[in-house]
Tab-separated table of C-alpha atoms in Angstrom:
chain	number	residue	atom	x	y	z
A	3	UNK	CA	-24.702	34.871	-7.404
A	4	UNK	CA	-27.191	35.382	-4.587
A	5	UNK	CA	-27.160	32.079	-2.714
A	6	UNK	CA	-30.271	33.019	-0.758
A	7	UNK	CA	-32.370	32.783	-3.891
A	8	UNK	CA	-32.488	29.044	-3.241
A	9	UNK	CA	-35.224	27.708	-0.980
A	10	UNK	CA	-32.907	25.484	1.066
A	11	UNK	CA	-30.683	28.464	1.939
A	12	UNK	CA	-33.689	30.544	2.959
A	13	UNK	CA	-34.923	27.708	5.175
A	14	UNK	CA	-31.443	27.408	6.671
A	15	UNK	CA	-31.315	31.147	7.382
A	16	UNK	CA	-34.781	31.313	8.951
A	17	UNK	CA	-34.131	28.226	11.078
A	18	UNK	CA	-30.800	29.606	12.272
A	19	UNK	CA	-32.338	32.984	13.165
A	20	UNK	CA	-35.096	31.346	15.227
A	21	UNK	CA	-32.569	29.232	17.103
A	22	UNK	CA	-30.162	32.149	17.522
A	23	UNK	CA	-32.944	34.152	19.157
A	24	UNK	CA	-34.408	31.411	21.363
A	25	UNK	CA	-31.256	29.647	22.579
A	26	UNK	CA	-29.766	32.598	24.546
A	27	UNK	CA	-33.213	33.373	26.016
A	28	UNK	CA	-33.004	30.041	27.820
A	29	UNK	CA	-29.225	29.949	28.150
A	30	UNK	CA	-29.140	32.972	30.448
A	31	UNK	CA	-31.007	30.974	33.108
A	32	UNK	CA	-28.540	28.119	32.790
A	33	UNK	CA	-25.610	30.523	33.164
A	34	UNK	CA	-27.290	32.080	36.198
A	35	UNK	CA	-27.587	28.619	37.786
A	36	UNK	CA	-24.009	27.675	36.807
A	37	UNK	CA	-25.305	24.861	34.597
A	38	UNK	CA	-23.744	26.064	31.365
A	39	UNK	CA	-22.772	22.536	30.316
A	40	UNK	CA	-26.167	20.931	30.863
A	41	UNK	CA	-26.913	21.388	27.163
A	42	UNK	CA	-24.084	18.996	26.337
A	43	UNK	CA	-25.464	16.308	28.639
A	44	UNK	CA	-29.002	16.605	27.310
A	45	UNK	CA	-27.685	16.827	23.754
A	46	UNK	CA	-26.014	13.475	24.077
A	47	UNK	CA	-29.190	11.969	25.492
A	48	UNK	CA	-30.999	13.380	22.462
A	49	UNK	CA	-28.447	11.557	20.310
A	50	UNK	CA	-29.632	8.291	21.867
A	51	UNK	CA	-33.161	9.282	20.840
A	52	UNK	CA	-31.955	9.902	17.291
A	53	UNK	CA	-30.388	6.445	17.195
A	54	UNK	CA	-33.576	4.873	18.549
A	55	UNK	CA	-35.646	6.688	15.934
A	56	UNK	CA	-33.400	5.502	13.105
A	57	UNK	CA	-33.451	1.950	14.446
A	58	UNK	CA	-37.240	1.870	14.811
A	59	UNK	CA	-37.902	3.740	11.547
A	60	UNK	CA	-39.557	6.577	13.436
A	61	UNK	CA	-38.966	10.316	13.226
A	62	UNK	CA	-35.520	10.849	14.809
A	63	UNK	CA	-36.434	14.401	15.840
A	64	UNK	CA	-39.613	13.372	17.671
A	65	UNK	CA	-37.899	10.494	19.459
A	66	UNK	CA	-35.041	12.853	20.329
A	67	UNK	CA	-37.557	15.251	21.903
A	68	UNK	CA	-38.856	12.464	24.125
A	69	UNK	CA	-35.370	11.236	25.044
A	70	UNK	CA	-34.059	14.741	25.758
A	71	UNK	CA	-37.087	15.603	27.882
A	72	UNK	CA	-36.705	12.397	29.875
A	73	UNK	CA	-33.003	13.106	30.345
A	74	UNK	CA	-33.753	16.646	31.517
A	75	UNK	CA	-36.253	15.370	34.066
A	76	UNK	CA	-33.745	12.798	35.337
A	77	UNK	CA	-31.077	15.492	35.732
A	78	UNK	CA	-33.465	17.683	37.703
A	79	UNK	CA	-34.521	14.777	39.937
A	80	UNK	CA	-30.908	13.842	40.635
A	81	UNK	CA	-30.008	17.466	41.316
A	82	UNK	CA	-32.934	17.993	43.676
A	83	UNK	CA	-33.220	14.680	45.524
A	84	UNK	CA	-30.299	12.455	44.680
A	85	UNK	CA	-27.063	12.002	46.570
A	86	UNK	CA	-25.050	12.107	43.382
A	87	UNK	CA	-23.574	15.522	42.613
A	88	UNK	CA	-24.867	17.443	39.637
A	89	UNK	CA	-21.505	17.242	37.854
A	90	UNK	CA	-21.404	13.454	38.175
A	91	UNK	CA	-24.989	13.142	36.946
A	92	UNK	CA	-24.125	15.232	33.890
A	93	UNK	CA	-21.028	13.119	33.239
A	94	UNK	CA	-23.046	9.897	33.364
A	95	UNK	CA	-25.612	11.295	30.921
A	96	UNK	CA	-22.870	12.756	28.736
A	97	UNK	CA	-21.007	9.486	28.194
A	98	UNK	CA	-24.020	7.202	28.357
A	99	UNK	CA	-25.965	9.311	25.879
A	100	UNK	CA	-23.294	9.450	23.207
A	101	UNK	CA	-22.416	5.763	23.648
A	102	UNK	CA	-26.059	4.751	23.357
A	103	UNK	CA	-26.561	6.949	20.300
A	104	UNK	CA	-23.519	5.563	18.479
A	105	UNK	CA	-24.521	1.976	19.307
A	106	UNK	CA	-28.133	2.392	18.153
A	107	UNK	CA	-27.118	4.144	14.946
A	108	UNK	CA	-24.686	1.301	14.285
A	109	UNK	CA	-27.488	-1.243	14.755
A	110	UNK	CA	-29.753	0.619	12.341
A	111	UNK	CA	-29.416	0.774	8.576
A	112	UNK	CA	-28.391	4.437	8.667
A	113	UNK	CA	-25.003	5.472	7.355
A	114	UNK	CA	-22.325	7.318	9.297
A	115	UNK	CA	-23.351	10.444	7.433
A	116	UNK	CA	-26.694	10.381	9.216
A	117	UNK	CA	-24.913	10.385	12.565
A	118	UNK	CA	-22.607	13.229	11.519
A	119	UNK	CA	-25.615	15.315	10.494
A	120	UNK	CA	-26.877	15.217	14.075
A	121	UNK	CA	-23.463	15.459	15.709
A	122	UNK	CA	-22.335	18.547	13.786
A	123	UNK	CA	-25.590	19.842	12.292
A	124	UNK	CA	-26.917	19.863	8.761
A	125	UNK	CA	-28.756	23.151	8.468
A	126	UNK	CA	-28.929	23.193	4.668
A	127	UNK	CA	-30.948	19.963	4.666
A	128	UNK	CA	-33.718	21.520	6.771
A	129	UNK	CA	-37.069	20.611	5.235
A	130	UNK	CA	-40.259	22.633	5.320
A	131	UNK	CA	-41.618	20.372	8.059
A	132	UNK	CA	-38.413	20.809	10.083
A	133	UNK	CA	-38.703	24.573	9.712
A	134	UNK	CA	-42.295	24.544	10.979
A	135	UNK	CA	-41.229	22.445	13.990
A	136	UNK	CA	-38.315	24.783	14.728
A	137	UNK	CA	-40.523	27.856	14.370
A	138	UNK	CA	-43.359	26.619	16.573
A	139	UNK	CA	-41.164	25.205	19.343
A	140	UNK	CA	-38.844	28.206	19.198
A	141	UNK	CA	-41.748	30.658	19.498
A	142	UNK	CA	-43.279	28.775	22.440
A	143	UNK	CA	-39.917	28.613	24.175
A	144	UNK	CA	-39.180	32.302	23.602
A	145	UNK	CA	-42.587	33.480	24.831
A	146	UNK	CA	-42.362	31.251	27.909
A	147	UNK	CA	-38.899	32.513	28.864
A	148	UNK	CA	-39.970	36.146	28.473
A	149	UNK	CA	-43.358	35.942	30.188
A	150	UNK	CA	-42.038	33.984	33.178
A	151	UNK	CA	-38.788	35.947	33.416
A	152	UNK	CA	-39.353	37.370	36.952
A	153	UNK	CA	-40.221	33.986	38.453
A	154	UNK	CA	-37.472	32.120	36.586
A	155	UNK	CA	-34.897	34.733	37.586
A	156	UNK	CA	-35.936	34.432	41.237
A	157	UNK	CA	-35.522	30.646	41.160
A	158	UNK	CA	-32.134	30.828	39.419
A	159	UNK	CA	-30.810	33.647	41.620
A	160	UNK	CA	-31.891	32.364	45.056
A	161	UNK	CA	-33.902	29.159	45.186
A	162	UNK	CA	-34.532	29.339	48.923
A	163	UNK	CA	-35.880	32.885	48.712
A	164	UNK	CA	-38.107	31.869	45.812
A	165	UNK	CA	-39.481	28.950	47.841
A	166	UNK	CA	-40.193	31.185	50.843
A	167	UNK	CA	-41.900	33.670	48.518
A	168	UNK	CA	-44.371	30.994	47.513
A	169	UNK	CA	-43.133	30.342	43.993
A	170	UNK	CA	-43.537	26.788	42.605
A	171	UNK	CA	-39.808	26.119	42.607
A	172	UNK	CA	-40.029	22.480	41.512
A	173	UNK	CA	-42.298	23.295	38.585
A	174	UNK	CA	-40.108	26.214	37.471
A	175	UNK	CA	-36.927	24.119	37.701
A	176	UNK	CA	-38.634	21.415	35.675
A	177	UNK	CA	-39.715	24.027	33.135
A	178	UNK	CA	-36.115	25.152	32.678
A	179	UNK	CA	-34.992	21.541	32.274
A	180	UNK	CA	-37.684	20.746	29.702
A	181	UNK	CA	-36.988	24.050	27.948
A	182	UNK	CA	-33.347	23.032	27.668
A	183	UNK	CA	-34.415	19.738	26.105
A	184	UNK	CA	-36.589	21.580	23.572
A	185	UNK	CA	-33.757	23.993	22.752
A	186	UNK	CA	-31.347	21.125	22.240
A	187	UNK	CA	-33.798	19.389	19.935
A	188	UNK	CA	-34.574	22.367	17.700
A	189	UNK	CA	-30.896	23.386	17.569
A	190	UNK	CA	-29.752	19.863	16.707
A	191	UNK	CA	-30.295	20.383	12.984
A	192	UNK	CA	-28.578	23.764	13.062
A	193	UNK	CA	-25.360	23.296	15.031
A	194	UNK	CA	-25.382	19.621	16.091
A	195	UNK	CA	-25.428	18.110	19.564
A	196	UNK	CA	-21.690	18.736	20.040
A	197	UNK	CA	-22.058	22.501	19.596
A	198	UNK	CA	-25.473	23.218	21.083
A	199	UNK	CA	-24.237	24.605	24.412
A	200	UNK	CA	-22.123	27.200	22.615
A	201	UNK	CA	-25.167	28.890	21.102
A	202	UNK	CA	-26.937	28.927	24.470
A	203	UNK	CA	-23.991	30.170	26.520
A	204	UNK	CA	-21.557	32.210	24.390
A	205	UNK	CA	-23.977	35.062	23.512
A	206	UNK	CA	-24.845	35.337	27.208
A	207	UNK	CA	-21.165	35.451	28.179
A	208	UNK	CA	-20.599	38.120	25.529
A	209	UNK	CA	-23.495	40.260	26.758
A	210	UNK	CA	-22.230	40.061	30.334
A	211	UNK	CA	-19.086	41.906	29.277
A	212	UNK	CA	-21.003	45.121	28.576
A	213	UNK	CA	-24.274	44.913	30.555
A	214	UNK	CA	-25.198	44.849	34.222
A	215	UNK	CA	-28.907	44.149	34.726
A	216	UNK	CA	-30.538	40.801	34.015
A	217	UNK	CA	-33.044	42.224	31.532
A	218	UNK	CA	-30.428	44.144	29.557
A	219	UNK	CA	-28.147	41.103	29.518
A	220	UNK	CA	-30.957	38.910	28.216
A	221	UNK	CA	-31.858	41.417	25.486
A	222	UNK	CA	-28.236	41.842	24.401
A	223	UNK	CA	-27.660	38.066	24.417
A	224	UNK	CA	-30.655	37.484	22.164
A	225	UNK	CA	-29.442	40.201	19.768
A	226	UNK	CA	-25.957	38.675	19.715
A	227	UNK	CA	-27.396	35.200	19.123
A	228	UNK	CA	-29.430	36.569	16.237
A	229	UNK	CA	-26.331	38.205	14.765
A	230	UNK	CA	-24.189	35.070	15.175
A	231	UNK	CA	-26.829	32.909	13.497
A	232	UNK	CA	-27.342	35.217	10.526
A	233	UNK	CA	-23.668	36.010	10.024
A	234	UNK	CA	-22.703	32.351	10.467
A	235	UNK	CA	-25.094	31.214	7.739
A	236	UNK	CA	-23.801	33.967	5.438
A	237	UNK	CA	-20.186	32.897	6.074
A	238	UNK	CA	-21.124	29.280	5.398
A	239	UNK	CA	-22.868	30.232	2.159
A	240	UNK	CA	-20.011	32.362	0.835
A	241	UNK	CA	-17.041	30.328	2.082
A	242	UNK	CA	-18.636	26.881	1.640
A	243	UNK	CA	-18.115	25.885	5.277
A	244	UNK	CA	-20.249	23.938	7.737
A	245	UNK	CA	-23.141	26.203	8.874
A	246	UNK	CA	-23.163	24.985	12.479
A	247	UNK	CA	-19.446	25.477	12.974
A	248	UNK	CA	-19.592	28.862	11.249
A	249	UNK	CA	-22.363	30.078	13.561
A	250	UNK	CA	-20.446	29.008	16.669
A	251	UNK	CA	-17.156	30.520	15.464
A	252	UNK	CA	-18.882	33.836	14.731
A	253	UNK	CA	-20.338	33.766	18.258
A	254	UNK	CA	-16.924	33.045	19.794
A	255	UNK	CA	-15.289	35.710	17.622
A	256	UNK	CA	-17.878	38.230	18.825
A	257	UNK	CA	-17.103	37.276	22.427
A	258	UNK	CA	-13.376	37.819	21.927
A	259	UNK	CA	-13.879	41.213	20.260
A	260	UNK	CA	-16.327	42.434	22.909
A	261	UNK	CA	-14.192	41.112	25.771
A	262	UNK	CA	-11.060	42.804	24.429
A	263	UNK	CA	-12.942	46.039	23.794
A	264	UNK	CA	-14.487	46.023	27.273
A	265	UNK	CA	-11.090	45.307	28.856
A	266	UNK	CA	-9.578	48.224	26.931
A	267	UNK	CA	-12.327	50.593	28.073
A	268	UNK	CA	-11.896	49.506	31.691
A	269	UNK	CA	-8.126	50.014	31.469
A	270	UNK	CA	-8.576	53.544	30.099
A	271	UNK	CA	-11.043	54.392	32.868
A	272	UNK	CA	-8.718	53.075	35.575
A	273	UNK	CA	-5.844	55.072	34.152
A	274	UNK	CA	-7.889	58.260	34.002
A	275	UNK	CA	-8.854	57.833	37.661
A	276	UNK	CA	-5.295	57.180	38.854
A	277	UNK	CA	-3.494	59.988	36.958
A	278	UNK	CA	-2.594	62.616	39.618
A	279	UNK	CA	-3.564	66.214	39.056
A	280	UNK	CA	-0.779	68.662	38.238
A	281	UNK	CA	0.735	70.139	41.450
A	282	UNK	CA	0.394	73.860	42.102
A	283	UNK	CA	3.730	75.554	41.446
A	284	UNK	CA	5.167	77.311	44.480
A	285	UNK	CA	6.681	80.782	43.949
A	286	UNK	CA	10.386	80.935	43.380
A	287	UNK	CA	12.696	82.273	46.119
A	288	UNK	CA	13.382	85.580	44.401
A	289	UNK	CA	9.664	86.126	43.873
A	290	UNK	CA	9.088	85.654	47.592
A	291	UNK	CA	11.852	88.137	48.454
A	292	UNK	CA	10.555	90.694	46.016
A	293	UNK	CA	7.059	90.265	47.367
């Protein structure tokens, strides 16, 4: 039976593909800035927004967007001007966000299943309205990351050089932070707040095994994210597993295969360079005498 004949599976597949394409496009900037775990911190702040939305009988996704954006701005302000280290700021948001989300969900009339849907994703329950939101936000995010790639790369690679060059460093850093919040929000229904960072970071880490330039790495990461999303939904549909976990496990499996393959190729190349050439045979003693 073709499971994709059902509308909910088609919506799940389309939503996953959009997220799989957009998440690595932003994640490569986070990896470049060594902020690979910022998605976890913002994701937990978004969980507080979900709890507030459920408690106030408002759209959890919209409130999560506001909460995640506010959290991203706070992280950027602390990183730029605060005395607290970036790691400590992320830790405070990480624990405070998940504690606030659990408390607010507990105060609301929502069941524990509602919380699990946002913690671990519930891609098959994606509605038509959710799909439109994912598509629009994902397209805006993707276009922004591609169009502003030179400026964003300059800021992530060397912030001081970018500032001397006249780039609006603060605005670009804030754009990356808000973009992370948007990515977390649209990916929340697909993989859940506990697994969001994996979809932003793992395809990038996989692409780095076989590419060198920033543009080629970004292109390969987006292709790998697209593959992980599509294959993960197919695995979930055929094996009856959680879609979010399946997508992430496919991404991690791809990383392991590519990393092992790249290591094997490098080992073969090193061996071929170190094998000495065959020595030239010197003439035997009797040949010298006869000569």
